[in-house]
Amino acid sequence: MSSLQDFNFNQDDPEWKVEIGRHRRVRGQDFATNDLAAAILPSMARMRHSVPGLYAIALGTGDGLHVCSLGLPDSLVASEITALSASMLGVSEAQANLLEPDIDDSAPPAIVTVARPDDECMALVKVEHKPVGHLVMTLFARDTQLGMVVYHARNSAIQMAEWLAEV
């Protein structure tokens, strides 16, 4: 590709999906090789199969880069979801800090939930991982209680952060 003008931005074009994958380096971590994804995917798969109603999980950086996902239609959707999730979580945290500036850092991770039509819900939770700042895990569930999704999201984020700190 000689210039940006020559590049076809049609999202249905397979070349576009390949191009998206090239921009996966953040804070010294190369997500094209994605050792983090290889390490964390088994845990995500266990969570997906053990939590009733959970049908998709996405993990991205706090900057919005896709690390790995399960249950989403394709890598482009996963990239869009992780970017939007990072933005939503960032805005929510900023709003919470404005309302209550003395929030204790040792509190369990905050969770943003979104109720969707047809008994579906989405939960966003921050996973601490110092090499990239933090990660954002997004869970999608249907036909289950919102409280169950929140419970599993929070516990999974804590376990994932502890495990990543050991590695």
mmCIF file of C-alpha atoms in Angstrom:
data_model
loop_
_atom_site.group_PDB
_atom_site.id
_atom_site.type_symbol
_atom_site.label_atom_id
_atom_site.label_comp_id
_atom_site.label_asym_id
_atom_site.label_seq_id
_atom_site.Cartn_x
_atom_site.Cartn_y
_atom_site.Cartn_z
ATOM 1 C CA MET A 1 0.000 0.000 0.000
ATOM 2 C CA SER A 2 1.572 3.196 -1.142
ATOM 3 C CA SER A 3 -0.659 5.652 0.689
ATOM 4 C CA LEU A 4 -3.593 5.891 3.013
ATOM 5 C CA GLN A 5 -5.775 6.992 0.106
ATOM 6 C CA ASP A 6 -5.109 3.683 -1.657
ATOM 7 C CA PHE A 7 -6.290 1.687 1.353
ATOM 8 C CA ASN A 8 -9.826 0.313 1.151
ATOM 9 C CA PHE A 9 -11.609 0.939 4.471
ATOM 10 C CA ASN A 10 -14.468 -1.438 3.685
ATOM 11 C CA GLN A 11 -14.945 -3.375 6.931
ATOM 12 C CA ASP A 12 -16.082 -6.472 5.021
ATOM 13 C CA ASP A 13 -12.752 -6.605 3.193
ATOM 14 C CA PRO A 14 -10.415 -9.259 4.713
ATOM 15 C CA GLU A 15 -7.449 -6.942 4.123
ATOM 16 C CA TRP A 16 -8.983 -4.460 6.577
ATOM 17 C CA LYS A 17 -9.038 -7.114 9.317
ATOM 18 C CA VAL A 18 -5.384 -7.943 8.667
ATOM 19 C CA GLU A 19 -4.463 -4.260 8.826
ATOM 20 C CA ILE A 20 -6.185 -3.861 12.203
ATOM 21 C CA GLY A 21 -3.959 -6.589 13.627
ATOM 22 C CA ARG A 22 -0.800 -4.629 12.838
ATOM 23 C CA HIS A 23 -1.526 -1.922 15.393
ATOM 24 C CA ARG A 24 -1.268 -4.035 18.495
ATOM 25 C CA ARG A 25 1.758 -2.681 20.319
ATOM 26 C CA VAL A 26 1.181 -0.771 23.544
ATOM 27 C CA ARG A 27 3.568 0.158 26.341
ATOM 28 C CA GLY A 28 6.257 -2.211 25.129
ATOM 29 C CA GLN A 29 3.929 -5.205 24.847
ATOM 30 C CA ASP A 30 3.489 -6.767 21.432
ATOM 31 C CA PHE A 31 -0.027 -8.166 21.221
ATOM 32 C CA ALA A 32 0.603 -9.598 17.768
ATOM 33 C CA THR A 33 2.499 -12.476 19.422
ATOM 34 C CA ASN A 34 0.028 -12.340 22.293
ATOM 35 C CA ASP A 35 1.593 -14.497 24.988
ATOM 36 C CA LEU A 36 -0.905 -12.930 27.372
ATOM 37 C CA ALA A 37 -3.811 -14.260 25.308
ATOM 38 C CA ALA A 38 -2.312 -17.742 25.171
ATOM 39 C CA ALA A 39 -1.935 -17.715 28.943
ATOM 40 C CA ILE A 40 -5.368 -16.322 29.793
ATOM 41 C CA LEU A 41 -7.628 -18.047 27.215
ATOM 42 C CA PRO A 42 -7.940 -21.346 29.159
ATOM 43 C CA SER A 43 -9.174 -19.431 32.206
ATOM 44 C CA MET A 44 -11.648 -17.482 30.070
ATOM 45 C CA ALA A 45 -12.903 -20.714 28.479
ATOM 46 C CA ARG A 46 -13.481 -22.297 31.909
ATOM 47 C CA MET A 47 -15.379 -19.199 33.022
ATOM 48 C CA ARG A 48 -17.501 -19.175 29.878
ATOM 49 C CA HIS A 49 -18.536 -22.799 30.375
ATOM 50 C CA SER A 50 -19.057 -22.644 34.143
ATOM 51 C CA VAL A 51 -21.120 -19.437 34.418
ATOM 52 C CA PRO A 52 -24.733 -20.003 33.355
ATOM 53 C CA GLY A 53 -25.794 -17.692 30.538
ATOM 54 C CA LEU A 54 -22.316 -16.348 29.773
ATOM 55 C CA TYR A 55 -21.859 -16.529 26.012
ATOM 56 C CA ALA A 56 -18.969 -14.194 25.194
ATOM 57 C CA ILE A 57 -15.930 -12.684 26.902
ATOM 58 C CA ALA A 58 -13.491 -10.101 25.586
ATOM 59 C CA LEU A 59 -10.247 -8.922 27.150
ATOM 60 C CA GLY A 60 -8.494 -5.762 26.062
ATOM 61 C CA THR A 61 -6.041 -3.224 27.361
ATOM 62 C CA GLY A 62 -7.130 -0.069 29.134
ATOM 63 C CA ASP A 63 -6.133 1.693 25.915
ATOM 64 C CA GLY A 64 -8.726 -0.319 24.004
ATOM 65 C CA LEU A 65 -6.558 -2.863 22.182
ATOM 66 C CA HIS A 66 -7.970 -6.359 21.786
ATOM 67 C CA VAL A 67 -5.976 -9.044 23.604
ATOM 68 C CA CYS A 68 -8.257 -12.067 23.248
ATOM 69 C CA SER A 69 -11.907 -13.052 23.188
ATOM 70 C CA LEU A 70 -14.301 -15.990 23.058
ATOM 71 C CA GLY A 71 -17.780 -16.167 21.578
ATOM 72 C CA LEU A 72 -17.670 -13.022 19.427
ATOM 73 C CA PRO A 73 -18.358 -13.256 15.671
ATOM 74 C CA ASP A 74 -14.906 -12.172 14.430
ATOM 75 C CA SER A 75 -11.752 -10.208 15.244
ATOM 76 C CA LEU A 76 -13.151 -6.925 13.947
ATOM 77 C CA VAL A 77 -16.154 -7.111 16.297
ATOM 78 C CA ALA A 78 -13.801 -8.077 19.136
ATOM 79 C CA SER A 79 -11.578 -5.065 18.397
ATOM 80 C CA GLU A 80 -14.582 -2.750 18.373
ATOM 81 C CA ILE A 81 -15.953 -4.220 21.616
ATOM 82 C CA THR A 82 -12.644 -3.861 23.465
ATOM 83 C CA ALA A 83 -12.206 -0.259 22.301
ATOM 84 C CA LEU A 84 -15.746 0.677 23.344
ATOM 85 C CA SER A 85 -15.437 -1.181 26.650
ATOM 86 C CA ALA A 86 -12.220 0.617 27.567
ATOM 87 C CA SER A 87 -13.868 3.954 26.790
ATOM 88 C CA MET A 88 -17.028 3.132 28.754
ATOM 89 C CA LEU A 89 -15.060 1.953 31.777
ATOM 90 C CA GLY A 90 -12.786 5.009 31.651
ATOM 91 C CA VAL A 91 -15.704 7.433 31.502
ATOM 92 C CA SER A 92 -17.505 5.570 34.299
ATOM 93 C CA GLU A 93 -14.434 5.662 36.541
ATOM 94 C CA ALA A 94 -13.960 9.377 35.869
ATOM 95 C CA GLN A 95 -17.590 10.024 36.796
ATOM 96 C CA ALA A 96 -17.277 7.928 39.973
ATOM 97 C CA ASN A 97 -14.127 9.832 40.981
ATOM 98 C CA LEU A 98 -15.958 13.137 40.533
ATOM 99 C CA LEU A 99 -18.843 11.979 42.698
ATOM 100 C CA GLU A 100 -16.673 10.362 45.355
ATOM 101 C CA PRO A 101 -13.010 11.434 45.124
ATOM 102 C CA ASP A 102 -11.958 9.491 48.237
ATOM 103 C CA ILE A 103 -12.654 6.018 46.844
ATOM 104 C CA ASP A 104 -10.363 3.484 48.491
ATOM 105 C CA ASP A 105 -7.903 1.877 46.046
ATOM 106 C CA SER A 106 -8.085 -1.404 47.971
ATOM 107 C CA ALA A 107 -11.809 -1.779 47.219
ATOM 108 C CA PRO A 108 -12.844 -4.601 44.888
ATOM 109 C CA PRO A 109 -12.846 -3.684 41.206
ATOM 110 C CA ALA A 110 -15.744 -1.514 40.122
ATOM 111 C CA ILE A 111 -18.088 -2.980 37.567
ATOM 112 C CA VAL A 112 -20.077 -1.212 34.891
ATOM 113 C CA THR A 113 -23.200 -3.081 33.845
ATOM 114 C CA VAL A 114 -25.482 -2.540 30.899
ATOM 115 C CA ALA A 115 -28.924 -4.124 30.662
ATOM 116 C CA ARG A 116 -29.901 -4.977 27.105
ATOM 117 C CA PRO A 117 -33.216 -6.038 25.546
ATOM 118 C CA ASP A 118 -34.277 -9.692 25.553
ATOM 119 C CA ASP A 119 -32.867 -10.409 29.024
ATOM 120 C CA GLU A 120 -29.256 -9.789 28.015
ATOM 121 C CA CYS A 121 -26.631 -7.931 29.995
ATOM 122 C CA MET A 122 -23.057 -6.832 29.681
ATOM 123 C CA ALA A 123 -20.507 -6.252 32.455
ATOM 124 C CA LEU A 124 -17.190 -4.402 32.255
ATOM 125 C CA VAL A 125 -14.531 -4.849 34.906
ATOM 126 C CA LYS A 126 -10.957 -3.613 35.335
ATOM 127 C CA VAL A 127 -8.220 -6.231 35.737
ATOM 128 C CA GLU A 128 -4.984 -4.889 37.202
ATOM 129 C CA HIS A 129 -1.911 -5.755 35.123
ATOM 130 C CA LYS A 130 0.983 -3.344 35.637
ATOM 131 C CA PRO A 131 2.921 -4.045 32.405
ATOM 132 C CA VAL A 132 0.094 -2.439 30.389
ATOM 133 C CA GLY A 133 -1.564 -0.331 33.091
ATOM 134 C CA HIS A 134 -4.706 -2.435 33.331
ATOM 135 C CA LEU A 135 -6.914 -4.712 31.271
ATOM 136 C CA VAL A 136 -10.657 -4.474 30.688
ATOM 137 C CA MET A 137 -12.731 -7.640 30.698
ATOM 138 C CA THR A 138 -16.163 -7.544 29.057
ATOM 139 C CA LEU A 139 -18.703 -10.286 29.720
ATOM 140 C CA PHE A 140 -21.909 -10.874 27.753
ATOM 141 C CA ALA A 141 -24.702 -12.980 29.228
ATOM 142 C CA ARG A 142 -28.336 -13.776 28.596
ATOM 143 C CA ASP A 143 -31.129 -15.452 30.540
ATOM 144 C CA THR A 144 -29.340 -15.026 33.867
ATOM 145 C CA GLN A 145 -29.471 -12.673 36.815
ATOM 146 C CA LEU A 146 -27.436 -9.487 36.588
ATOM 147 C CA GLY A 147 -26.158 -10.101 40.109
ATOM 148 C CA MET A 148 -24.640 -13.421 39.034
ATOM 149 C CA VAL A 149 -22.805 -11.750 36.164
ATOM 150 C CA VAL A 150 -21.500 -9.027 38.505
ATOM 151 C CA TYR A 151 -20.406 -11.622 41.074
ATOM 152 C CA HIS A 152 -18.519 -13.728 38.533
ATOM 153 C CA ALA A 153 -17.027 -10.694 36.781
ATOM 154 C CA ARG A 154 -15.627 -9.303 40.040
ATOM 155 C CA ASN A 155 -14.268 -12.646 41.255
ATOM 156 C CA SER A 156 -12.755 -13.444 37.864
ATOM 157 C CA ALA A 157 -11.077 -10.031 37.674
ATOM 158 C CA ILE A 158 -9.533 -10.461 41.119
ATOM 159 C CA GLN A 159 -8.329 -14.004 40.357
ATOM 160 C CA MET A 160 -6.988 -12.966 36.959
ATOM 161 C CA ALA A 161 -5.101 -9.989 38.442
ATOM 162 C CA GLU A 162 -3.579 -12.168 41.176
ATOM 163 C CA TRP A 163 -2.562 -14.824 38.670
ATOM 164 C CA LEU A 164 -1.044 -12.256 36.281
ATOM 165 C CA ALA A 165 0.928 -10.714 39.161
ATOM 166 C CA GLU A 166 2.509 -14.124 39.860
ATOM 167 C CA VAL A 167 3.479 -14.822 36.255
#
